[in-house]
Amino acid sequence: MVTPLFRPPAAPLGSSPGTVAAPAVAFHRCGYSYGRSAGAVEALRDVTLTVGAGEFVAVIGPSGCGKSTLLRLAADVLAPSSGTVEVLGGPPAQARRQRRFSVAFQDPVLLPWRTVLQNVELPLEIAGRSPGHRREMAQQMINLVGLTGFERALPGQLSGGMRQRASIARALTLQPALLLMDEPFGALDELTRDRLNQELLDVWQRTAAAVLFITHSIEEAVYLSDRVMVLTRRPGTVAATLPIDLPRPRTLYVKRTAAAFEWTARARLALEAASR
Amino acid sequence: MRPGGVSGSPGAGGLLGLAVLLAAWEAGVALFAVPLYLLPPPSTIWWQVVRDWPLLWRNAQPTLVEAVGGFVLGNGVAVLLAAVFVHAPAVQRAVFPVAIALRTVPLVALTPLLLLWLGTGYAPKIAIAALISFFPTLVNMTRGLAALDGQALELMHTMSASRWQILVKVRWPSSLPYLFSALKIAATSSVLGAVIAEWIGSDRGLGYLVVAATFEFRIARLWATIAVVSALALAGYLLVVAAERLVVPWRGDV
Ligand SMILES: Nc1ncnc2c1ncn2[C@@H]1O[C@H](COP(=O)(O)OP(=O)(O)O)[C@@H](O)[C@H]1O
Ligand SMILES: [Mg+2]
């Protein structure tokens, strides 16, 4: 694969006069309510948050605070009730139609009648790519996530971790500039999650993609990201921003350094404050 | 993938049950000296089938054509209509209640009308077999096509899939288990529909043979005909089960 592309350094929050590329995601004073006036549920209020090009941003917050809602706003599944959302320099719908971002959920959402290879090919198939190109790209992504040898397996024959790998391979096949991930490892056991965290970082390092990563695990957020955003209870809004300056590449060694523990403790305090 | 055990398959267990039933029937008839015209033993019916085979086979052919024709027509229209329903809820709201109301009309009452409208050839019988297959498939298929989980739809949306792509690549395959449970019903009921349609205004077919044998008081032939009808319905059912195993290998019995 020809991927070790240039990855721009993580832009520091707020100002980065030197950055040319548009941010991957920019929420500006964004609000979202489910339903209409009477029984409306206000999920998000006044959220301003940016994910720079190539940046890895994690979002944590109490459950039900609107994290998934935030991701669906960026994915053009929902439209904001107030404020604006821009994805890769334009409206989310445009980025979606240009197939410049992809999504991975907690549930891998594989089609059970398709083999791993066919599932990974799905986005290419929908985009109308030629069968030869589809096969080749899908195979590369399958190799990248470590599923080589399982191309012909059906999802029902795989473990939870392998299914999630397939889901990530599928999200990567169109070589998106942005990955939107909603607790992708939330249903996995801790060891599998650690391994997949490591692999996700490897993949991210080899592609130029920016990542908006929702999680409820503080350790995971700190370990993976350039920045951790902490949301308050519903209606969710940004309570704190933690610029995680741990060195990269992040190895398991980095995870055990004093600095890593320090960031984890600070993130926990911020989350506790935001949950009150 | 799926272990080929006895539990899920209608094969071994079903055969054993049938064998026990036939043995009890044979013994019961002999034990209580039941007169032949009330209930002949299975052995007598079997010999009658053998003796009448040319007659039975000749009359099974039109019935088979009607049942298969009705099966294809009824299920085909039901599947197409269900696909329309899923994409046009307004059409569903308008048509579904009418379809359900039609369903309550007894088919036996409908048969003479269809004979008047469609003549005495294959058409009215195929129509009855189609109608009887139509409703369960329409109901099941409408459920199956709509039963897509929200996340899969969101995923397809984020991939910018067209409605047609969603229908073909996701809705259709995920509705197959629903379709097959309806087809299992339709496989037997389309045979019964064809036979019932032949009761009136027909001079061939197993349904005609049932009526003729009754009038002529040929009880053994009546039973032999019934046995062939049951065998046809069972064969249809088993064919659908086999097709399901081939086409829906990712899911076990629904
Ligand atoms: N479709 C919906 N209709 C009404 N309320 C919803 C819907 N989806 C989510 N909510 C509510 O909005 C709030 C935020 O939901 P969500 O974004 O899923 O939270 P999180 O992902 O942080 O757990 C929750 O209180 C939830 O109950
Ligand atoms: Mg959520």
Coordinates of C-alpha atoms and ligand atoms in Angstrom, one line a residue:
Chain A
M1 CA 0.0 0.0 0.0
V2 CA 1.2 3.5 -0.8
T3 CA -0.1 5.1 2.3
P4 CA 2.7 6.5 4.4
L5 CA 1.4 9.9 3.4
F6 CA 2.2 13.2 4.9
R7 CA 0.3 13.7 8.1
P8 CA 0.0 17.3 9.3
P9 CA 1.0 17.9 12.9
A10 CA -1.9 18.2 15.3
A11 CA -3.1 21.7 15.2
P12 CA -3.1 23.4 18.6
L13 CA -6.5 24.4 19.7
G14 CA -7.8 27.8 18.6
S15 CA -5.1 29.3 16.5
S16 CA -3.0 27.8 13.8
P17 CA -2.2 30.5 11.3
G18 CA 0.2 28.3 9.4
T19 CA -2.4 25.5 8.6
V20 CA -3.6 25.6 5.1
A21 CA -5.9 22.6 5.0
A22 CA -9.5 23.1 6.2
P23 CA -10.3 21.4 9.5
A24 CA -11.7 17.9 9.1
V25 CA -14.7 18.8 11.3
A26 CA -15.8 22.2 12.6
F27 CA -18.8 22.5 15.0
H28 CA -19.7 26.1 15.6
R29 CA -22.1 26.9 18.4
C30 CA -24.0 23.8 17.5
G31 CA -27.2 22.7 19.1
Y32 CA -29.5 19.7 18.5
S33 CA -32.9 18.8 19.9
Y34 CA -34.8 15.6 19.2
G35 CA -38.5 16.1 18.5
R36 CA -40.5 19.3 18.6
S37 CA -41.2 22.0 21.1
A38 CA -43.5 20.1 23.5
G39 CA -41.6 16.8 24.2
A40 CA -38.3 17.9 22.7
V41 CA -35.1 16.4 24.1
E42 CA -32.3 18.9 23.9
A43 CA -29.2 16.7 23.4
L44 CA -26.5 19.3 22.5
R45 CA -26.2 23.0 23.3
D46 CA -23.7 25.5 22.0
V47 CA -21.0 23.1 21.1
T48 CA -17.9 24.5 19.4
L49 CA -15.3 21.9 18.5
T50 CA -12.7 21.5 15.8
V51 CA -10.9 18.4 14.5
G52 CA -7.9 19.5 12.5
A53 CA -6.8 17.8 9.3
G54 CA -5.2 14.5 10.2
E55 CA -5.9 15.1 13.9
F56 CA -7.1 12.5 16.3
V57 CA -9.7 13.9 18.7
A58 CA -11.5 11.9 21.3
V59 CA -14.8 12.9 22.9
I60 CA -15.8 11.6 26.4
G61 CA -18.8 12.5 28.5
P62 CA -21.5 11.0 30.8
S63 CA -23.7 8.5 29.0
G64 CA -26.7 10.2 27.3
C65 CA -24.9 13.5 27.0
G66 CA -25.1 13.7 23.2
K67 CA -21.9 12.1 22.0
S68 CA -23.5 9.9 19.4
T69 CA -25.7 12.9 18.4
L70 CA -22.5 14.9 17.8
L71 CA -21.1 12.2 15.5
R72 CA -24.4 11.9 13.6
L73 CA -24.3 15.7 13.0
A74 CA -20.9 15.3 11.4
A75 CA -22.0 12.2 9.4
D76 CA -24.9 14.1 7.9
V77 CA -27.4 11.7 9.5
L78 CA -28.8 14.7 11.5
A79 CA -28.9 18.4 10.8
P80 CA -28.1 20.9 13.6
S81 CA -31.1 22.7 15.2
S82 CA -28.8 25.7 15.7
G83 CA -25.3 26.7 14.8
T84 CA -23.2 25.2 11.9
V85 CA -21.3 22.1 11.1
E86 CA -18.6 21.9 8.5
V87 CA -16.9 18.8 7.3
L88 CA -13.7 19.0 5.3
G89 CA -14.4 22.6 4.4
G90 CA -18.0 22.3 3.3
P91 CA -21.4 21.1 4.4
P92 CA -21.5 17.6 5.7
A93 CA -23.9 16.5 2.9
Q94 CA -21.3 17.5 0.3
A95 CA -18.5 15.6 2.1
R96 CA -20.8 12.6 2.3
R97 CA -21.7 12.6 -1.4
Q98 CA -18.0 13.0 -2.2
R99 CA -17.4 9.9 0.0
R100 CA -14.7 11.7 1.9
F101 CA -15.6 10.4 5.4
S102 CA -16.7 7.1 6.8
V103 CA -18.3 5.8 10.0
A104 CA -17.8 3.0 12.4
F105 CA -20.3 2.2 15.2
Q106 CA -20.0 0.2 18.4
D107 CA -22.0 -2.5 16.6
P108 CA -20.0 -3.5 13.6
V109 CA -23.2 -3.6 11.4
L110 CA -21.8 -6.2 9.0
L111 CA -24.3 -7.7 6.5
P112 CA -24.5 -11.3 7.7
W113 CA -25.0 -12.8 4.2
R114 CA -21.8 -11.2 2.9
T115 CA -18.3 -12.6 3.4
V116 CA -15.7 -10.4 5.1
L117 CA -14.3 -9.5 1.7
Q118 CA -17.8 -8.6 0.3
N119 CA -18.5 -6.5 3.4
V120 CA -15.3 -4.6 3.1
E121 CA -16.0 -4.1 -0.6
L122 CA -19.5 -2.7 0.1
P123 CA -18.6 1.1 0.1
L124 CA -16.6 0.7 -3.1
E125 CA -19.5 -1.3 -4.7
I126 CA -21.9 1.5 -3.8
A127 CA -19.6 4.1 -5.1
G128 CA -19.6 2.2 -8.4
R129 CA -15.9 1.2 -8.5
S130 CA -14.8 -1.6 -10.9
P131 CA -14.7 -5.1 -9.5
G132 CA -10.9 -5.4 -9.9
H133 CA -10.3 -2.2 -8.0
R134 CA -12.8 -3.3 -5.3
R135 CA -11.1 -6.6 -4.8
E136 CA -7.6 -5.0 -4.6
M137 CA -8.5 -2.2 -2.2
A138 CA -10.6 -4.5 0.1
Q139 CA -7.8 -7.0 0.2
Q140 CA -5.3 -4.3 1.2
M141 CA -7.6 -3.1 4.0
I142 CA -8.2 -6.6 5.2
N143 CA -4.4 -7.1 5.4
L144 CA -4.0 -3.8 7.2
V145 CA -6.4 -4.8 10.0
G146 CA -5.0 -8.3 10.3
L147 CA -7.9 -10.3 8.9
T148 CA -5.8 -12.0 6.1
G149 CA -7.1 -15.5 5.7
F150 CA -10.6 -14.7 6.7
E151 CA -11.8 -13.1 3.5
R152 CA -14.3 -15.8 2.8
A153 CA -15.6 -16.1 6.3
L154 CA -19.2 -14.9 7.1
P155 CA -19.5 -12.5 10.0
G156 CA -21.4 -15.1 12.1
Q157 CA -18.2 -17.2 12.1
L158 CA -16.0 -14.4 13.5
S159 CA -15.3 -13.2 17.1
G160 CA -16.4 -9.8 18.2
G161 CA -12.9 -8.4 17.8
M162 CA -12.6 -9.7 14.3
R163 CA -16.0 -8.3 13.3
Q164 CA -14.9 -4.9 14.6
R165 CA -11.7 -5.2 12.5
A166 CA -13.8 -6.0 9.5
S167 CA -15.9 -2.9 10.2
I168 CA -12.8 -0.7 10.4
A169 CA -11.4 -2.2 7.2
R170 CA -14.7 -1.3 5.5
A171 CA -14.5 2.2 6.9
L172 CA -11.0 2.5 5.4
T173 CA -11.6 1.1 1.9
L174 CA -12.5 4.5 0.4
Q175 CA -9.4 6.1 1.9
P176 CA -11.4 8.7 3.7
A177 CA -10.0 12.0 4.9
L178 CA -12.0 11.6 8.1
L179 CA -13.1 8.7 10.2
L180 CA -16.1 9.1 12.5
M181 CA -16.0 6.4 15.2
D182 CA -18.7 5.9 17.8
E183 CA -17.4 3.7 20.7
P184 CA -16.1 1.2 18.2
F185 CA -14.4 -0.9 20.8
G186 CA -17.1 -0.4 23.5
A187 CA -18.4 -4.0 23.3
L188 CA -15.0 -5.7 23.4
D189 CA -13.0 -7.2 26.3
E190 CA -10.2 -5.2 27.6
L191 CA -7.3 -7.1 26.0
T192 CA -8.9 -7.1 22.6
R193 CA -9.6 -3.4 23.0
D194 CA -6.0 -2.7 23.8
R195 CA -4.8 -4.6 20.8
L196 CA -7.3 -2.9 18.5
N197 CA -6.3 0.5 19.9
Q198 CA -2.7 -0.2 19.0
E199 CA -3.8 -1.3 15.5
L200 CA -6.0 1.7 15.0
L201 CA -3.0 4.0 15.8
D202 CA -0.8 2.1 13.4
V203 CA -3.5 2.4 10.7
W204 CA -4.0 6.1 11.5
Q205 CA -0.3 6.8 11.3
R206 CA -0.1 5.2 7.9
T207 CA -3.1 7.1 6.5
A208 CA -3.7 10.8 6.5
A209 CA -7.1 10.6 8.0
A210 CA -8.4 12.7 10.8
V211 CA -10.4 10.8 13.5
L212 CA -13.3 11.9 15.6
F213 CA -13.5 9.2 18.2
I214 CA -16.3 8.8 20.7
T215 CA -15.6 6.6 23.8
H216 CA -16.6 6.2 27.4
S217 CA -13.1 4.9 28.4
I218 CA -10.9 7.7 29.8
E219 CA -7.7 5.6 29.3
E220 CA -8.6 4.9 25.7
A221 CA -9.3 8.5 25.0
V222 CA -5.9 9.6 26.5
Y223 CA -3.9 6.9 24.9
L224 CA -5.2 7.4 21.3
S225 CA -5.8 11.1 20.9
D226 CA -4.1 14.4 20.3
R227 CA -6.9 16.1 22.2
V228 CA -9.6 14.9 24.5
M229 CA -12.8 16.9 24.6
V230 CA -15.0 16.5 27.7
L231 CA -18.8 17.0 27.4
T232 CA -21.1 18.0 30.2
R233 CA -24.3 16.2 31.1
R234 CA -27.3 16.6 28.7
P235 CA -27.6 19.1 27.0
G236 CA -24.0 18.4 26.2
T237 CA -21.5 21.2 25.7
V238 CA -17.8 21.3 25.8
A239 CA -16.6 21.4 29.5
A240 CA -12.9 20.9 29.0
T241 CA -10.2 20.4 26.4
L242 CA -7.1 18.4 27.2
P243 CA -4.2 18.6 24.8
I244 CA -2.6 15.2 25.2
D245 CA 1.1 15.9 24.5
L246 CA 2.3 12.3 25.0
P247 CA 5.0 11.3 22.5
R248 CA 4.2 9.3 19.3
P249 CA 4.3 6.6 18.2
R250 CA 2.4 5.6 21.3
T251 CA 3.5 2.2 22.5
L252 CA 2.3 0.3 25.5
Y253 CA 5.4 1.8 27.2
V254 CA 4.0 5.3 26.7
K255 CA 0.8 4.1 28.3
R256 CA 2.7 3.3 31.6
T257 CA 4.6 6.6 31.9
A258 CA 3.9 9.1 34.6
A259 CA 2.8 11.6 32.1
A260 CA 0.1 9.2 30.8
F261 CA -1.2 8.6 34.3
E262 CA -1.2 12.3 34.9
W263 CA -3.3 13.0 31.8
T264 CA -5.7 10.1 32.7
A265 CA -6.1 11.6 36.2
R266 CA -6.8 15.0 34.8
A267 CA -9.3 13.7 32.3
R268 CA -11.1 11.8 35.1
L269 CA -11.3 14.9 37.2
A270 CA -12.7 16.9 34.2
L271 CA -15.2 14.2 33.5
E272 CA -16.3 14.1 37.1
A273 CA -16.7 17.8 37.2
A274 CA -18.7 17.7 33.9
S275 CA -21.0 15.0 35.2
R276 CA -22.1 17.0 38.2
Chain B
M1 CA -22.0 -23.7 9.5
R2 CA -25.2 -25.1 10.8
P3 CA -24.8 -28.5 12.4
G4 CA -27.1 -30.9 10.5
G5 CA -28.9 -32.2 13.5
V6 CA -32.4 -33.7 13.9
S7 CA -33.7 -30.8 16.0
G8 CA -34.0 -28.2 13.2
S9 CA -34.7 -30.5 10.2
P10 CA -38.1 -31.7 9.3
G11 CA -36.5 -34.8 7.8
A12 CA -35.7 -37.6 10.2
G13 CA -38.1 -36.6 13.0
G14 CA -41.0 -36.0 10.6
L15 CA -40.5 -39.4 8.9
L16 CA -40.5 -41.2 12.2
G17 CA -43.7 -39.4 13.3
L18 CA -45.4 -40.3 10.0
A19 CA -44.4 -43.9 10.3
V20 CA -45.8 -44.1 13.8
L21 CA -49.0 -42.5 12.7
L22 CA -49.5 -44.9 9.8
A23 CA -48.8 -47.9 11.9
A24 CA -51.3 -46.8 14.6
W25 CA -53.9 -46.1 11.8
E26 CA -53.4 -49.5 10.2
A27 CA -53.6 -51.3 13.6
G28 CA -56.6 -49.3 14.8
V29 CA -58.6 -49.9 11.7
A30 CA -58.0 -53.7 12.0
L31 CA -58.5 -53.8 15.7
F32 CA -61.9 -52.0 15.7
A33 CA -63.0 -53.5 12.4
V34 CA -63.8 -50.1 10.9
P35 CA -65.7 -50.5 7.7
L36 CA -63.8 -49.6 4.5
Y37 CA -66.2 -46.8 3.5
L38 CA -65.6 -44.9 6.8
L39 CA -61.8 -45.2 6.9
P40 CA -59.7 -47.5 4.8
P41 CA -56.3 -48.6 6.3
P42 CA -53.1 -47.0 4.8
S43 CA -52.2 -50.3 3.1
T44 CA -55.5 -50.3 1.1
I45 CA -54.9 -46.6 0.1
W46 CA -51.4 -47.5 -1.0
W47 CA -52.6 -50.3 -3.2
Q48 CA -55.3 -48.1 -4.6
V49 CA -52.6 -45.4 -5.5
V50 CA -50.6 -48.1 -7.3
R51 CA -53.6 -49.4 -9.2
D52 CA -55.0 -46.0 -10.1
W53 CA -51.6 -44.5 -10.8
P54 CA -52.1 -43.7 -14.5
L55 CA -55.4 -41.9 -13.6
L56 CA -53.9 -40.1 -10.6
W57 CA -50.8 -39.0 -12.5
R58 CA -52.9 -37.7 -15.5
N59 CA -55.0 -35.6 -13.1
A60 CA -52.1 -34.5 -11.0
Q61 CA -50.5 -32.7 -13.9
P62 CA -53.1 -30.0 -14.4
T63 CA -53.3 -29.5 -10.6
L64 CA -49.5 -29.2 -10.5
V65 CA -49.5 -26.6 -13.3
E66 CA -52.2 -24.6 -11.4
A67 CA -50.5 -24.8 -8.1
V68 CA -47.1 -23.8 -9.4
G69 CA -48.6 -21.1 -11.6
G70 CA -50.5 -19.7 -8.6
F71 CA -47.5 -20.0 -6.3
V72 CA -45.3 -18.0 -8.7
L73 CA -48.0 -15.4 -9.5
G74 CA -49.3 -14.9 -6.0
N75 CA -45.9 -14.7 -4.4
G76 CA -44.4 -12.6 -7.2
V77 CA -47.2 -9.9 -7.0
A78 CA -47.0 -10.0 -3.1
V79 CA -43.2 -9.4 -3.1
L80 CA -43.5 -6.5 -5.7
L81 CA -46.4 -4.9 -3.8
A82 CA -44.4 -5.2 -0.5
A83 CA -41.5 -3.4 -2.2
V84 CA -43.8 -0.6 -3.3
F85 CA -45.3 -0.4 0.2
V86 CA -41.9 0.1 1.8
H87 CA -41.0 3.0 -0.5
A88 CA -44.5 4.6 -0.6
P89 CA -46.1 4.5 2.9
A90 CA -49.1 6.4 1.4
V91 CA -49.8 3.5 -1.0
Q92 CA -49.5 1.1 1.9
R93 CA -52.0 3.0 4.0
A94 CA -54.4 3.0 1.1
V95 CA -54.0 -0.6 -0.2
F96 CA -53.2 -2.7 2.8
P97 CA -56.6 -2.5 4.5
V98 CA -58.3 -3.3 1.2
A99 CA -56.0 -6.4 0.8
I100 CA -56.8 -7.5 4.4
A101 CA -60.5 -7.0 3.8
L102 CA -60.3 -9.1 0.6
R103 CA -58.6 -11.8 2.6
T104 CA -61.7 -12.4 4.6
V105 CA -63.8 -13.3 1.5
P106 CA -64.0 -17.1 1.6
L107 CA -62.3 -18.6 -1.4
V108 CA -65.0 -21.2 -1.9
A109 CA -67.5 -18.4 -2.5
L110 CA -65.0 -16.7 -4.9
T111 CA -64.6 -19.7 -7.1
P112 CA -67.9 -19.5 -9.0
L113 CA -67.3 -15.8 -9.6
L114 CA -63.8 -16.4 -11.0
L115 CA -65.2 -19.2 -13.2
L116 CA -67.7 -16.7 -14.6
W117 CA -65.0 -14.1 -15.2
L118 CA -62.1 -16.3 -16.3
G119 CA -63.7 -19.3 -18.0
T120 CA -63.2 -22.9 -17.2
G121 CA -59.5 -23.3 -18.2
Y122 CA -56.4 -22.9 -16.1
A123 CA -56.9 -19.3 -15.4
P124 CA -59.5 -19.4 -12.5
K125 CA -57.6 -22.2 -10.7
I126 CA -54.3 -20.4 -11.0
A127 CA -56.1 -17.2 -9.7
I128 CA -57.4 -19.1 -6.6
A129 CA -54.0 -20.7 -5.9
A130 CA -52.4 -17.2 -6.4
L131 CA -54.8 -15.5 -4.0
I132 CA -54.3 -18.1 -1.3
S133 CA -50.5 -17.7 -1.6
F134 CA -50.7 -13.9 -1.8
F135 CA -51.8 -12.7 1.6
P136 CA -49.3 -14.4 4.0
T137 CA -46.5 -13.4 1.7
L138 CA -47.7 -9.8 1.4
V139 CA -47.9 -9.5 5.2
N140 CA -44.6 -11.2 5.9
M141 CA -42.7 -9.5 3.1
T142 CA -43.9 -6.1 4.1
R143 CA -42.6 -6.8 7.6
G144 CA -39.4 -8.2 6.3
L145 CA -38.5 -5.3 4.0
A146 CA -39.3 -2.8 6.8
A147 CA -37.5 -4.7 9.5
L148 CA -34.1 -3.2 8.7
D149 CA -32.3 -2.0 11.8
G150 CA -31.7 1.8 12.1
Q151 CA -27.9 1.5 12.2
A152 CA -27.7 -0.4 8.9
L153 CA -29.8 2.3 7.3
E154 CA -27.6 5.0 8.8
L155 CA -24.6 3.2 7.5
M156 CA -26.0 3.0 4.0
H157 CA -26.9 6.7 4.2
T158 CA -23.4 7.7 5.2
M159 CA -22.1 5.6 2.2
S160 CA -24.5 7.7 0.0
A161 CA -26.3 4.6 -1.2
S162 CA -29.4 5.1 -3.4
R163 CA -32.8 3.7 -2.4
W164 CA -32.4 1.1 -5.1
Q165 CA -29.0 0.0 -3.7
I166 CA -30.5 -0.1 -0.2
L167 CA -33.4 -2.2 -1.5
V168 CA -31.2 -4.7 -3.5
K169 CA -28.2 -4.9 -1.3
V170 CA -29.7 -4.7 2.2
R171 CA -33.5 -4.9 2.4
W172 CA -34.0 -7.8 0.0
P173 CA -31.4 -10.2 1.5
S174 CA -32.4 -9.3 5.1
S175 CA -36.0 -10.0 4.3
L176 CA -35.3 -13.5 2.8
P177 CA -36.0 -15.3 6.1
Y178 CA -39.4 -13.7 6.3
L179 CA -40.0 -14.5 2.6
F180 CA -39.2 -18.2 3.2
S181 CA -41.4 -18.6 6.2
A182 CA -44.3 -17.2 4.0
L183 CA -43.3 -19.5 1.0
K184 CA -43.5 -22.5 3.3
I185 CA -47.1 -21.7 4.0
A186 CA -47.7 -20.9 0.3
A187 CA -46.2 -24.1 -0.9
T188 CA -48.9 -26.2 0.7
S189 CA -51.8 -23.8 0.4
S190 CA -51.3 -23.2 -3.3
V191 CA -51.8 -27.0 -3.9
L192 CA -54.9 -26.9 -1.7
G193 CA -56.2 -23.8 -3.5
A194 CA -55.8 -25.5 -6.9
V195 CA -57.7 -28.6 -5.7
I196 CA -60.5 -26.6 -4.2
A197 CA -60.8 -24.5 -7.4
E198 CA -61.2 -27.8 -9.3
W199 CA -64.2 -28.8 -7.3
I200 CA -66.4 -26.6 -9.4
G201 CA -66.6 -26.6 -13.2
S202 CA -63.7 -28.8 -13.9
D203 CA -63.3 -32.1 -15.8
R204 CA -59.8 -32.9 -14.8
G205 CA -57.4 -32.4 -11.9
L206 CA -57.1 -34.0 -8.5
G207 CA -59.9 -31.8 -7.2
Y208 CA -62.2 -33.1 -10.0
L209 CA -61.1 -36.6 -9.1
V210 CA -62.1 -36.0 -5.4
V211 CA -65.6 -34.9 -6.5
A212 CA -66.0 -37.7 -9.1
A213 CA -64.8 -40.4 -6.7
T214 CA -67.2 -39.1 -4.0
F215 CA -70.2 -39.2 -6.4
E216 CA -69.3 -42.7 -7.6
F217 CA -68.8 -43.8 -4.0
R218 CA -65.3 -45.1 -4.8
I219 CA -64.0 -44.5 -1.3
A220 CA -60.6 -46.1 -1.8
R221 CA -60.0 -43.9 -4.9
L222 CA -61.1 -40.8 -2.9
W223 CA -58.5 -41.6 -0.3
A224 CA -55.9 -42.4 -2.9
T225 CA -56.5 -39.0 -4.4
I226 CA -56.2 -37.3 -1.0
A227 CA -52.9 -39.1 -0.4
V228 CA -51.5 -37.8 -3.7
V229 CA -52.7 -34.2 -2.9
S230 CA -51.0 -34.4 0.5
A231 CA -47.8 -35.8 -1.1
L232 CA -47.7 -32.9 -3.6
A233 CA -48.2 -30.3 -0.8
L234 CA -45.5 -32.0 1.3
A235 CA -43.1 -32.1 -1.7
G236 CA -43.7 -28.4 -2.3
Y237 CA -43.0 -27.6 1.3
L238 CA -39.8 -29.7 1.3
L239 CA -38.6 -28.0 -1.9
V240 CA -39.0 -24.6 -0.2
V241 CA -37.1 -25.8 2.9
A242 CA -34.3 -27.0 0.7
A243 CA -34.2 -23.8 -1.3
E244 CA -34.0 -21.9 2.0
R245 CA -31.0 -23.8 3.1
L246 CA -29.3 -22.9 -0.2
V247 CA -30.3 -19.3 -0.3
V248 CA -30.2 -18.3 3.3
P249 CA -27.2 -20.1 4.7
W250 CA -26.4 -17.4 7.2
R251 CA -29.5 -18.0 9.3
G252 CA -30.9 -21.2 10.8
D253 CA -34.6 -22.0 11.0
V254 CA -36.7 -18.9 11.6
Ligands
LIG1 N1 -33.9 9.3 18.3 C1 -34.0 10.0 19.5 N2 -35.2 10.5 19.9 C2 -35.3 11.1 21.0 N3 -34.2 11.3 21.9 C3 -33.1 10.7 21.6 C4 -32.9 10.1 20.3 N4 -31.6 9.6 20.3 C5 -31.0 10.0 21.4 N5 -31.9 10.7 22.2 C6 -31.6 11.3 23.5 O1 -30.6 12.3 23.3 C7 -29.7 12.3 24.3 C8 -28.3 12.1 23.8 O2 -28.2 10.8 23.1 P1 -26.8 10.3 22.5 O3 -26.3 11.3 21.6 O4 -27.1 8.9 22.0 O5 -26.0 10.1 23.9 P2 -24.6 9.4 24.1 O6 -24.1 8.8 22.8 O7 -23.7 10.4 24.7 O8 -24.9 8.3 25.2 C9 -30.1 11.1 25.2 O9 -30.7 11.6 26.4 C10 -31.0 10.3 24.4 O10 -32.0 9.7 25.2
MG2 MG -23.8 6.8 22.2

